[in-house]
XYZ file of C-alpha atoms in Angstrom:
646
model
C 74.149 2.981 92.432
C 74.735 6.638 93.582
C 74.697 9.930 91.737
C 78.564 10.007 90.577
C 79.808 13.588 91.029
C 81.249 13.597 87.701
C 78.847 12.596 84.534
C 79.729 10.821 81.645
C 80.408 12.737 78.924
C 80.784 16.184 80.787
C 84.241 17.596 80.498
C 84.465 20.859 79.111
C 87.633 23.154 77.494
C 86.837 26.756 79.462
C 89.211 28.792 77.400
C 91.191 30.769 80.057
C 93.220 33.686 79.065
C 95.850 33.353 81.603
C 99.312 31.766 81.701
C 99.803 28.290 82.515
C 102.635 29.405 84.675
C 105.636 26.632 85.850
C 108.706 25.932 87.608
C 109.835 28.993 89.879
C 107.418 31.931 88.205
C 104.211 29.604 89.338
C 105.975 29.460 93.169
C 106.170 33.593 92.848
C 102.953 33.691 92.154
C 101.694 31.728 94.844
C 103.553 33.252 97.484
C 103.077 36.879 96.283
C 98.488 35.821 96.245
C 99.186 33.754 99.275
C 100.880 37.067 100.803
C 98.182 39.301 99.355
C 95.399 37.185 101.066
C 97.315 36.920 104.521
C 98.276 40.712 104.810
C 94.155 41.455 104.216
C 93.062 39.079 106.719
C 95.976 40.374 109.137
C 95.012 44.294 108.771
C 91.719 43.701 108.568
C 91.310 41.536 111.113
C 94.534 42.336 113.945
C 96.131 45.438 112.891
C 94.629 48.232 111.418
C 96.605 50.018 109.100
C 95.501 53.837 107.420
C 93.170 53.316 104.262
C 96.042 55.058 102.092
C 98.357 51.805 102.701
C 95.798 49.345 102.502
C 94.146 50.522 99.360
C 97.470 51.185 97.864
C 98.841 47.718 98.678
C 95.769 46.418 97.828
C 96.066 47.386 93.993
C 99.887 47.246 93.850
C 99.735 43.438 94.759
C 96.876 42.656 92.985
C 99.052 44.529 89.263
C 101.383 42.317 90.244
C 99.884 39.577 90.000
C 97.560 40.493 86.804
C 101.291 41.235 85.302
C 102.308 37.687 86.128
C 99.376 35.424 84.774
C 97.971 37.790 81.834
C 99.626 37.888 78.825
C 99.603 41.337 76.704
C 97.988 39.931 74.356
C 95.329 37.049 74.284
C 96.876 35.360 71.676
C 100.027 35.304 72.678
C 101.769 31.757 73.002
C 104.244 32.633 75.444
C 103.655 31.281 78.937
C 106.469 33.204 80.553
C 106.516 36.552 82.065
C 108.120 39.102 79.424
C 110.570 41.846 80.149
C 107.714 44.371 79.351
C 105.635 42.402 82.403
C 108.961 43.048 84.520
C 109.188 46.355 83.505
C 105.478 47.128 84.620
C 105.609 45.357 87.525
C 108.699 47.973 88.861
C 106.728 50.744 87.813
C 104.399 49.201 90.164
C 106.739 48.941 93.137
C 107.879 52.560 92.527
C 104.554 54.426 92.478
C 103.768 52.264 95.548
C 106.845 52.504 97.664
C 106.274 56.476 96.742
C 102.724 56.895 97.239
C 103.292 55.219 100.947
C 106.207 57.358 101.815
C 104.965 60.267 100.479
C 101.304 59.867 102.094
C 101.918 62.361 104.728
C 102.589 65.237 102.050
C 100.908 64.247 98.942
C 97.251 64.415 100.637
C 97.805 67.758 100.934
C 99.336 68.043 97.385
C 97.804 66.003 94.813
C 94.907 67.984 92.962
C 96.243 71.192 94.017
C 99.917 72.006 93.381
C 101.434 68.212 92.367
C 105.023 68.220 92.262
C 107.056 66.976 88.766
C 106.986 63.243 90.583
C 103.786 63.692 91.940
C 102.747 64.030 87.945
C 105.178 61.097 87.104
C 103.819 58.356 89.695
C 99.881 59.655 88.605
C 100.818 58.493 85.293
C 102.297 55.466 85.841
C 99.455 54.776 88.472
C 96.477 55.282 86.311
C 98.259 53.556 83.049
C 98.722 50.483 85.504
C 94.951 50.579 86.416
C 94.025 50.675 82.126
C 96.364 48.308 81.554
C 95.564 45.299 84.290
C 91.482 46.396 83.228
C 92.375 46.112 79.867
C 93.848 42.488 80.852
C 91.754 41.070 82.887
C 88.424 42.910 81.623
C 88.720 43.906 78.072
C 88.931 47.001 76.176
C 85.558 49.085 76.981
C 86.349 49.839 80.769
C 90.101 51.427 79.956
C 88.655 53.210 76.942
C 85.580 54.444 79.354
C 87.966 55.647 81.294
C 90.193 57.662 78.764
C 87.094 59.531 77.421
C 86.160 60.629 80.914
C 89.764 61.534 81.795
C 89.693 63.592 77.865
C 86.269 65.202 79.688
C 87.808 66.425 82.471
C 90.275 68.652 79.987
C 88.254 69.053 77.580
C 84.963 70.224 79.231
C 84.874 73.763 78.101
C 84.797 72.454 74.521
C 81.801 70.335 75.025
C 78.053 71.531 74.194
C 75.111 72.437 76.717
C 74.613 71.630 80.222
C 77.947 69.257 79.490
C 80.304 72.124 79.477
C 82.262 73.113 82.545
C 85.340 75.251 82.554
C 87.946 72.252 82.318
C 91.063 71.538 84.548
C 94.718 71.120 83.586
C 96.819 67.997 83.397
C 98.554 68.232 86.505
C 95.171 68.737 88.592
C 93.301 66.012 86.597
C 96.189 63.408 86.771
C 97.291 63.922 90.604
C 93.504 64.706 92.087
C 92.885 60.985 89.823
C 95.102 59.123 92.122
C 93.561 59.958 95.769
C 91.264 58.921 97.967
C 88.450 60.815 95.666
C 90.176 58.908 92.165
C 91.434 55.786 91.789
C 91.120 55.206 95.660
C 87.595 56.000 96.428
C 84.814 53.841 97.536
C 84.964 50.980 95.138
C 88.492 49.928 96.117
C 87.919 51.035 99.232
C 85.111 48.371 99.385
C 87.528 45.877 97.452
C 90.123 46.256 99.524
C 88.211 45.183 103.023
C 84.768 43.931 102.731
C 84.782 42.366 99.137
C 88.221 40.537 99.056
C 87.404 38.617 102.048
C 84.056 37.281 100.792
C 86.331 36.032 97.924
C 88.733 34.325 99.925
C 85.937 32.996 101.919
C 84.412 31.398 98.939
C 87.832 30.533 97.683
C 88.298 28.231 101.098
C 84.746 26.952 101.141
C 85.610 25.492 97.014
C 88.480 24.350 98.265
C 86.947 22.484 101.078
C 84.529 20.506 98.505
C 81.385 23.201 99.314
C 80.494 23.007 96.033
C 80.353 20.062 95.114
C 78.132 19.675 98.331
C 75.627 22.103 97.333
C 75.942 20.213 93.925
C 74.790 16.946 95.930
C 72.752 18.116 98.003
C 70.200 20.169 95.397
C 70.257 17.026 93.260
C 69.202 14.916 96.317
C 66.890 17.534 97.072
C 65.037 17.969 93.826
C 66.693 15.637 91.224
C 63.401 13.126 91.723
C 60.810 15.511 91.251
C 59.468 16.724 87.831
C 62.123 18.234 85.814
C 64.246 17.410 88.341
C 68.117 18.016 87.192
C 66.977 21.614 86.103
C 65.425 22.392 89.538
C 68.395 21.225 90.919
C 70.293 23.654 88.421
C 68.321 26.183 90.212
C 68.965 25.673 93.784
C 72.812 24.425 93.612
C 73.135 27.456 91.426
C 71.904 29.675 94.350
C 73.661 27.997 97.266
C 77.191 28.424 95.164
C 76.559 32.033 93.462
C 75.621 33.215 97.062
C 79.268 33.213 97.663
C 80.738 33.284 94.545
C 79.014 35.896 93.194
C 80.127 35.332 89.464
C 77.694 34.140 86.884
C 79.851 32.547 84.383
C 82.001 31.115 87.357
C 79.047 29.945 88.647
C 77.887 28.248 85.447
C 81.327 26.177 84.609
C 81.424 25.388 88.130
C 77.832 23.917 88.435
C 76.776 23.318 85.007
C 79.190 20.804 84.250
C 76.875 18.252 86.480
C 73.373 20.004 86.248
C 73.460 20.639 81.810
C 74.310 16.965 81.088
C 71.382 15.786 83.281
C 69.052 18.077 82.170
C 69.454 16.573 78.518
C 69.662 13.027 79.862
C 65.570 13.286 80.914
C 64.866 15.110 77.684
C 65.662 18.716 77.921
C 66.523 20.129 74.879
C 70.836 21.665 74.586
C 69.546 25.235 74.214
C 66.992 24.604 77.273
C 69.366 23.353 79.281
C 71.793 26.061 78.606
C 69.299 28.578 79.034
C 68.240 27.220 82.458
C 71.774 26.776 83.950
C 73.058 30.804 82.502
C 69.439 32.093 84.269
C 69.990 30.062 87.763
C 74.167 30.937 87.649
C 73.046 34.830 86.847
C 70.867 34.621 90.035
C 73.731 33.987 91.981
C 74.630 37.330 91.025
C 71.753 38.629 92.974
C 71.780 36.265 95.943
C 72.231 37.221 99.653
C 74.781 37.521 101.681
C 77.199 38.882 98.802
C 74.853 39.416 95.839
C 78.180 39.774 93.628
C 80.168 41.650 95.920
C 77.982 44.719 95.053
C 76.980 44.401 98.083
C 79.125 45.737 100.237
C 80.033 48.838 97.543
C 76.194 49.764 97.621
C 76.051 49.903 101.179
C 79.051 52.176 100.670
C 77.131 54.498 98.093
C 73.534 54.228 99.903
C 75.121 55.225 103.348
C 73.443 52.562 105.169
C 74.226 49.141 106.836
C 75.262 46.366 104.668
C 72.393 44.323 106.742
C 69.965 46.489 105.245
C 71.165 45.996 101.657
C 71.100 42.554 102.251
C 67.465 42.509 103.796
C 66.082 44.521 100.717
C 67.552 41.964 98.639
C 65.516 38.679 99.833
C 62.000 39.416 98.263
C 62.999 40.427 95.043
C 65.676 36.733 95.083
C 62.548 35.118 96.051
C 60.664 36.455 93.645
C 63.452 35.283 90.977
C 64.109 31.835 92.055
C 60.730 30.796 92.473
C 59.805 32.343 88.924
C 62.208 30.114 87.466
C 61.512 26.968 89.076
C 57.528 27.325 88.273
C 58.893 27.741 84.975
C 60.771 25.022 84.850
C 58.001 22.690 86.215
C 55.323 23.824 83.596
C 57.680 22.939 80.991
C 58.351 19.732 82.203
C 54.487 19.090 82.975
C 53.901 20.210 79.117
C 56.892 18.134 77.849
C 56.259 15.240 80.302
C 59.700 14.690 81.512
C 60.514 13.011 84.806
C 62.798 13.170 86.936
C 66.035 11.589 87.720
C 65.864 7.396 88.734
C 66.133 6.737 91.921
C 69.343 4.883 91.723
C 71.012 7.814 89.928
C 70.082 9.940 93.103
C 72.296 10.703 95.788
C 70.990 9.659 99.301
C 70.174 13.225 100.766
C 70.256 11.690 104.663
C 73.395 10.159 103.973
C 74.873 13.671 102.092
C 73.753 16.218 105.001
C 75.204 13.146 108.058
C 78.488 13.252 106.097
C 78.644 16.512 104.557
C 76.095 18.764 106.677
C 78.729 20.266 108.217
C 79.665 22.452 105.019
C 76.262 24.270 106.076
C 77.913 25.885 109.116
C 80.750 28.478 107.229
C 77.611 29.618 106.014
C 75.399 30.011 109.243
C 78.553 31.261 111.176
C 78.807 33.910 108.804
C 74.800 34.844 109.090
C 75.275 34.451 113.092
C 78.205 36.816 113.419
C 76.612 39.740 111.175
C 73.144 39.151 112.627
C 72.894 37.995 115.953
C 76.307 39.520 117.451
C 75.936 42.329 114.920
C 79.125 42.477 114.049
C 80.626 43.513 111.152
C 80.946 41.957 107.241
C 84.729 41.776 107.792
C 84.979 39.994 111.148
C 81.528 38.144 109.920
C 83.651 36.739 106.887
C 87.306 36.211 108.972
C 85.286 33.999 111.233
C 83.334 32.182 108.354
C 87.058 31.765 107.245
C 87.930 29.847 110.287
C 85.389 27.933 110.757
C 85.898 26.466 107.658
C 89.267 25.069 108.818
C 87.819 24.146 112.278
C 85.148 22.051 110.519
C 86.583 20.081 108.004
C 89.326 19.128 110.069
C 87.422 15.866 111.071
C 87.438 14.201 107.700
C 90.730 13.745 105.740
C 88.521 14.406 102.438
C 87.732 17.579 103.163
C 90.914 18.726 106.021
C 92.713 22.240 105.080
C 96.035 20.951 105.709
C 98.706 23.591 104.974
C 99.261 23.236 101.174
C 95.186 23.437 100.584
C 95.304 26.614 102.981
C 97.868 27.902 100.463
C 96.267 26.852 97.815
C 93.044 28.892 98.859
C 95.167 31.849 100.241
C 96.635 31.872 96.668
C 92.849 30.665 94.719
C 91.027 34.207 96.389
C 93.906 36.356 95.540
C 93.502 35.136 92.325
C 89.934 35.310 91.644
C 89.948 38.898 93.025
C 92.651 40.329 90.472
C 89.501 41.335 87.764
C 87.683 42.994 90.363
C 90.591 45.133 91.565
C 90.849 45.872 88.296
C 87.467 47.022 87.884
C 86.684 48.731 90.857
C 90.002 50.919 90.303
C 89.262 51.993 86.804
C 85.636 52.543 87.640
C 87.301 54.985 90.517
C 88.723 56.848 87.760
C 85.413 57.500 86.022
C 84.093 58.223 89.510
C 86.631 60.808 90.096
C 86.390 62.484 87.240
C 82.473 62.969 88.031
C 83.511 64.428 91.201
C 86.056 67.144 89.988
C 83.793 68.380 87.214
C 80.504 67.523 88.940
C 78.954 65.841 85.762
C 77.138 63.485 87.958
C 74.479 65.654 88.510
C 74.890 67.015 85.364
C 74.115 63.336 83.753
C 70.986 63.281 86.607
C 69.550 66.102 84.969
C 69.870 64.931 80.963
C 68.113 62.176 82.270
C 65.235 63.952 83.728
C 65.227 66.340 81.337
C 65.046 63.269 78.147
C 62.496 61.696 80.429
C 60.473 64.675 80.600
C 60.357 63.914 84.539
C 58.176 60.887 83.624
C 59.702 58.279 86.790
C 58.479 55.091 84.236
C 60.487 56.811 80.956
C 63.813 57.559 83.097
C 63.432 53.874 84.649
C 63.758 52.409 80.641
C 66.218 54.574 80.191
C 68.107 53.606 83.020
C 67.224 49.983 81.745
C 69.002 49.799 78.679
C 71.926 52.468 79.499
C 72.798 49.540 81.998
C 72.307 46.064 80.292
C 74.492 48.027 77.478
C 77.503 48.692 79.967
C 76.492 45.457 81.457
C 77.226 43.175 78.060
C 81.378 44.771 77.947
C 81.841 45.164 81.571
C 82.078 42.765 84.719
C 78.639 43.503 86.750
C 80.229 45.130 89.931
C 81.887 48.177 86.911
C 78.938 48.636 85.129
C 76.339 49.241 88.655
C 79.028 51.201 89.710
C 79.685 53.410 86.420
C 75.839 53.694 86.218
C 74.474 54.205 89.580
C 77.657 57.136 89.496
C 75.758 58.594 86.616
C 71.981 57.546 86.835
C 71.256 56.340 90.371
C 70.751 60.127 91.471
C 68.878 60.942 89.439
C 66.078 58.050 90.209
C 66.433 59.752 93.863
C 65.883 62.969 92.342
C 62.982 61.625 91.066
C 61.467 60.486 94.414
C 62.635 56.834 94.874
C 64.086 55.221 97.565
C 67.935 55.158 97.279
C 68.266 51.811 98.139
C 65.625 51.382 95.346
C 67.388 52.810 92.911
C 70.439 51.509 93.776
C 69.053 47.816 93.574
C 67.419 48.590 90.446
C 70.663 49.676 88.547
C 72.352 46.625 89.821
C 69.631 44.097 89.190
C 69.976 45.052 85.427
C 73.813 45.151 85.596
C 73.419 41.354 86.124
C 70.698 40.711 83.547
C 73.215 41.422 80.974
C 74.849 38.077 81.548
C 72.394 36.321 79.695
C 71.087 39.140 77.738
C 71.782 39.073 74.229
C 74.207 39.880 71.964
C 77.165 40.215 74.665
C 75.443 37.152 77.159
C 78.724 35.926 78.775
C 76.743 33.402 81.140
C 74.477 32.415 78.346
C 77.618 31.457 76.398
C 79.651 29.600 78.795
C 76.133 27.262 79.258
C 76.145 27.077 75.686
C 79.947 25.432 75.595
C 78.590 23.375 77.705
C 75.424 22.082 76.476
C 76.213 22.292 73.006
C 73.663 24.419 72.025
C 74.104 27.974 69.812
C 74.851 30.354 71.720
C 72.628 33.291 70.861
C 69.635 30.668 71.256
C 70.297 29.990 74.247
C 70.504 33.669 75.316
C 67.266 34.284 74.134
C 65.584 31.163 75.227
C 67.514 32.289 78.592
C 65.317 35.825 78.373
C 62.701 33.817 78.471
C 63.303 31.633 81.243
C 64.280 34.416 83.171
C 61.742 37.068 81.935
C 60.791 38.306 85.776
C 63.959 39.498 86.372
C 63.433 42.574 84.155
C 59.753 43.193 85.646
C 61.065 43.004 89.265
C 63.387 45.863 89.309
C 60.015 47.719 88.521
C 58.123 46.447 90.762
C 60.506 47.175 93.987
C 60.688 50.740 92.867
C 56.753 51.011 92.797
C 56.436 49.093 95.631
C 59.376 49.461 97.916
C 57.375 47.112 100.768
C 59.075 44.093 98.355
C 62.046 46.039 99.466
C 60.762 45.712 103.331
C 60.116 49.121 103.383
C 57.061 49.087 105.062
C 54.770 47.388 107.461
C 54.594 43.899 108.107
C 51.443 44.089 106.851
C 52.092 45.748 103.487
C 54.876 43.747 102.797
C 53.622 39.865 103.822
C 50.699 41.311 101.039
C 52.957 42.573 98.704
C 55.054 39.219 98.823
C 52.006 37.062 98.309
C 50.355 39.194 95.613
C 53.823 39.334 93.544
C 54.309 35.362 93.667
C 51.176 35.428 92.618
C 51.790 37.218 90.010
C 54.982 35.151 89.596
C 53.022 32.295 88.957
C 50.664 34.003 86.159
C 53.663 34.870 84.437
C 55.240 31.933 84.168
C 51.722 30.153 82.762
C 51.597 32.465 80.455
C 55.148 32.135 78.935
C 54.872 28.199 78.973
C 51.765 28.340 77.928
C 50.624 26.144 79.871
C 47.926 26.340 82.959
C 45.476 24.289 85.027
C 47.237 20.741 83.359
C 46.618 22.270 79.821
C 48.152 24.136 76.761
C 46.576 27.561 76.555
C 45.128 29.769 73.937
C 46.164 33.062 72.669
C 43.261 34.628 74.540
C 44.526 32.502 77.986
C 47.828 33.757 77.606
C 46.796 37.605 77.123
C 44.551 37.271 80.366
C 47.522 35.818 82.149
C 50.294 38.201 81.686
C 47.745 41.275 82.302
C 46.969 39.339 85.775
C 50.963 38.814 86.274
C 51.914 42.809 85.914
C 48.554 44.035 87.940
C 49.386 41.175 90.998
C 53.035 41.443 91.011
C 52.571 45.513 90.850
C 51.802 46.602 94.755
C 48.591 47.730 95.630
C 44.721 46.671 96.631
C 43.604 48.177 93.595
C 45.569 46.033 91.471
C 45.690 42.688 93.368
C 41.834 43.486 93.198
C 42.180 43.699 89.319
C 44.573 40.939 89.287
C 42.239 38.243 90.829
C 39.514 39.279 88.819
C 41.295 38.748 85.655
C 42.531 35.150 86.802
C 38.830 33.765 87.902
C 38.496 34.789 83.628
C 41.489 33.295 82.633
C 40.694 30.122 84.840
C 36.623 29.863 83.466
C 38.089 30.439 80.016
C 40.426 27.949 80.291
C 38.109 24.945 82.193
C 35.463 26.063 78.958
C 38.259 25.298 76.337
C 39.497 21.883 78.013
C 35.539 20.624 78.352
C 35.190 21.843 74.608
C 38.658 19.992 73.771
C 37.619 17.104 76.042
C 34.042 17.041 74.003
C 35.647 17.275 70.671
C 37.945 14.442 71.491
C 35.248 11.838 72.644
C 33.266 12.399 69.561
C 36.541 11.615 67.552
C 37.103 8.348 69.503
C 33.593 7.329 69.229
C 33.290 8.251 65.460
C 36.550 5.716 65.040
């Protein structure tokens, strides 16, 4: 008997709050994505077109189709596009059609002296953007927005270092729709390098990826000590490295991995926890590390390559925390893993489904080897998909599945268009009145220039835009606003960059707003808010390595070889420590208060970079480990005098 793809007892409702759209408004909608996804790859890939069309297109198409499958309201019970959604989605065409034939003229007149039109197309533009946001996202982007926009009036009203001289309407509104507003490096990123990683991941589902990687990690690990959670862990990396979406990432794999988990005796809330911590990673995964990626190579000014190379440590550093973890609670609980009838044959899965490896490794190839670039890396990774799975009819892209997945990225990209364009609003308005580096210096001056106070701060300002907003909007909001001023401070931008986005993840399992967390939680049947926090600590590294990268930027491979093999070593190390300490468990035993103590003060000085530390580190784990070997002979004694007294 083979591991069956689909477990007993595993179907879950994911409330959606789309349309169920039919009959001919379904077939608009899949021609208008299907469009949408061929005109990227075509201008992207064939015909270059000027960045004013694209990004304009771009967000046009993708209002369109946000004003086709979202409802105004969440509640609503209609399943049919309204006259209001009709009405919005020719406001759309309008401001399009005029922003494209206009293009010529309006770059030299939006911002300064807008025409009555000009003014008219801004504000239907930028109520589009609120609105879709406000759709697809929720209320606390759009209303983010609108108090930055009221700012930008407003500013000679507000107190302090705040205050600036403020700007009319007609400046505000036109300068919000150019290539500094609304079309400025977020959607700039959406439109090329971040769409096509969606569609890419969009073909490879389609193509039965993965449920491959689903196989394949429970082949790979599903025998082994706590097996179906480890396998959590590593399916969940394979799929959010191209997904990029924790709570995508969660329905998608969790479905298999949660029921497993509490078939060999993990508790509901464990299992939850494990699954939202391993999905979240995804977030944080190379090559795409939730499309933030690309925008942060945007931002930094430097190669996407080297965004991604930063990135491996510190997802090493992650996974392998949470898999220790996982293993000393299974060692302490004494589960097993799966039977070895349940398993799938792993040298049967990689002969007949191997092959869905090679998307992956064409897309590494191109961007390393030929050093070319993310788009043409992705457009081939796109073909190859369709070159590949032609040999088996399971898995062939015939046209209708090509369609389908044409139609399937489209789709999946409509909440990040959203995003990115309102967060280009916020952006924009930062630029204009220059309260950017206005922010930078509140939050040096409320650190008192202390690097470890402003890091905190930066901490929480994050994981609090984090818990309302999708992850790419709130790194993007915040490392607008805070990000310079960590480089102010003296760290690396790519540093500080990482270490806003790192925390802009975390909130997906952070309490009370822990989207991740929650979806698990539907899933294993668990409360939600205990599986958040049981999630927090599961994944309690993650908030220690954004700390330790800016301290020690060799875990960022800045550095030498040297300095960063040690640093690596040291921090897993440390990794390890941690992880004892949480389960309480170390060297085959349960461990004191005292143990525990010892262990997380090894853990921070190991996994913090430097000789002195790994020096004090070591020191403090030869202690822990004769303290602990003193306590089990003592325990050991104790317990043969009880047997013999019996």
């Amino acid at each position: 008997m083979s591991y069956n793809s689909k477990p007993e007892n595993t179907e879950v409702e994911v409330k959606s709050t789309k349309r169920s759209l039919k009959g001919y408004q379904l077939k608009v909608f899949i021609t208008i994505a299907s469009f949408m996804s061929l005109f990227h790859l075509f201008v992207l890939g064939f015909y270059p077109i000027t960045p004013w069309v694209l990004y304009t297109v771009h967000v046009g198409l993708g209002a369109i189709l946000v004003f086709l499958v979202y409802p105004f309201k969440k509640s609503t019970k209609s399943e049919s596009v309204t006259i209001v959604d009709l009405l919005l989605i020719l406001s759309v065409i309008f401001a399009g059609t005029y922003l494209i034939l206009e293009m010529d003229q309006l770059i030299y007149r939006i911002g300064v002296a807008p025409t009555n039109l000009d003014l008219i197309v801004s504000i239907l533009l930028i109520g589009v953007v609120l609105e879709i946001t406000r759709r697809t996202t929720g209320l606390i982007l759009p209303i983010l927005a609108i108090l930055f926009i009221l700012y930008s009036y407003f500013g000679a009203y507000f107190p302090g270092i705040l205050e600036h001289r403020g700007y009319g309407w007609d400046r505000v509104l036109s300068y919000l729709i150019s290539l500094e507003g609304i079309f400025s490096v977020p959607i700039g990123a959406s439109a090329s390098f971040v769409f096509l990683f969606i569609l890419f991941g969009a073909f490879l589902a389609e193509s039965g990826g993965s449920k491959f990687f689903i196989n394949f990690a429970i082949g790979a690990t599903g025998g082994k000590r706590g097996g179906p959670a480890k396998a959590a862990v590593l399916s969940s990396a394979l799929f959010g490295s191209v997904s990029g979406n924790s709570v995508a990432n969660v329905v998608s794999t969790g479905v298999f991995t949660i029921p497993l988990m509490k078939k060999i005796g993990y508790s509901p809330r464990y299992a939850g926890a494990i699954e939202s911590v391993a999905s979240t990673g995804g977030q944080i995964m190379p090559p795409i590390l939730g499309s933030a990626a690309f925008i942060m190579a945007q931002l930094v000014g430097v190669a996407y390559l080297d965004v991604v190379a930063a990135s491996v440590i510190p997802a090493l550093l992650y996974f392998v925390t949470v898999i220790i973890i996982i293993d000393l609670q299974a060692a302490k609980l004494g589960l097993k893993g799966m039977p070895s009838h349940m398993l799938p044959n792993l040298k049967q899965i990689i002969i007949k489904e191997g092959y869905l490896f090679i998307p992956l490794l064409v897309l590494i190839f191109v961007m390393t080897v030929l050093k070319a670039s993310p788009i043409k890396a992705a457009i081939w990774a796109i073909a190859s998909i369709i070159v590949v799975t032609i040999w088996r009819k399971k898995t062939r892209l015939g046209p209708k599945r090509i369609i389908k997945s044409l139609s399937n990225g489209a789709d999946s990209a409509l909440g990040m268009i959203a995003a990115c364009a309102t967060a280009g609003i916020i952006i924009g308005v930062l630029n204009l009145t220059g309260a950017g580096l206005k922010f930078a210096s509140l939050i040096i001056s409320f650190s008192g220039g202390h690097l470890s106070i402003a890091l905190v701060l930066t901490m929480c300002a994050t994981i609090i835009l984090g818990m309302g907003l999708p992850t790419t909007a709130a790194y993007l909001i915040t490392a607008a606003v805070v990000a310079p001023a960590l480089i102010q401070m003296g760290v690396d931008p790519i540093g500080a960059h990482m270490f806003v986005f790192y925390f802009a993840c975390l909130s997906a399992f952070t309490p009370p707003v822990a989207l991740a967390a929650y979806a698990a939680a539907g899933i294993s049947q668990a409360k939600p808010m205990q599986v958040a926090m049981t999630a927090m600590k599961v994944g309690i590294v993650a908030f220690i390595i954004p700390f330790v990268f800016v301290y020690g930027p060799a875990i960022l491979l800045n550095g030498s070889v040297i300095e960063i093999i040690l640093a690596t070593i040291t921090a897993l190390a440390g990794a390890f420590m941690l992880a004892s300490a949480v389960e309480g468990w170390f060297l085959a035993a349960k461990v004191s208060i005292v143990v525990r103590i010892l262990l997380i003060s090894s853990a921070l000085t190991m996994i913090i970079p430097g000789i002195l530390t790994d020096i004090i580190g070591i020191a403090i784990v030869v202690l822990a480990v004769f303290y602990q070997i003193i306590v089990k002979k003592k325990r050991t004694h104790i317990k043969q005098e009880e047997e013999n007294a019996i």
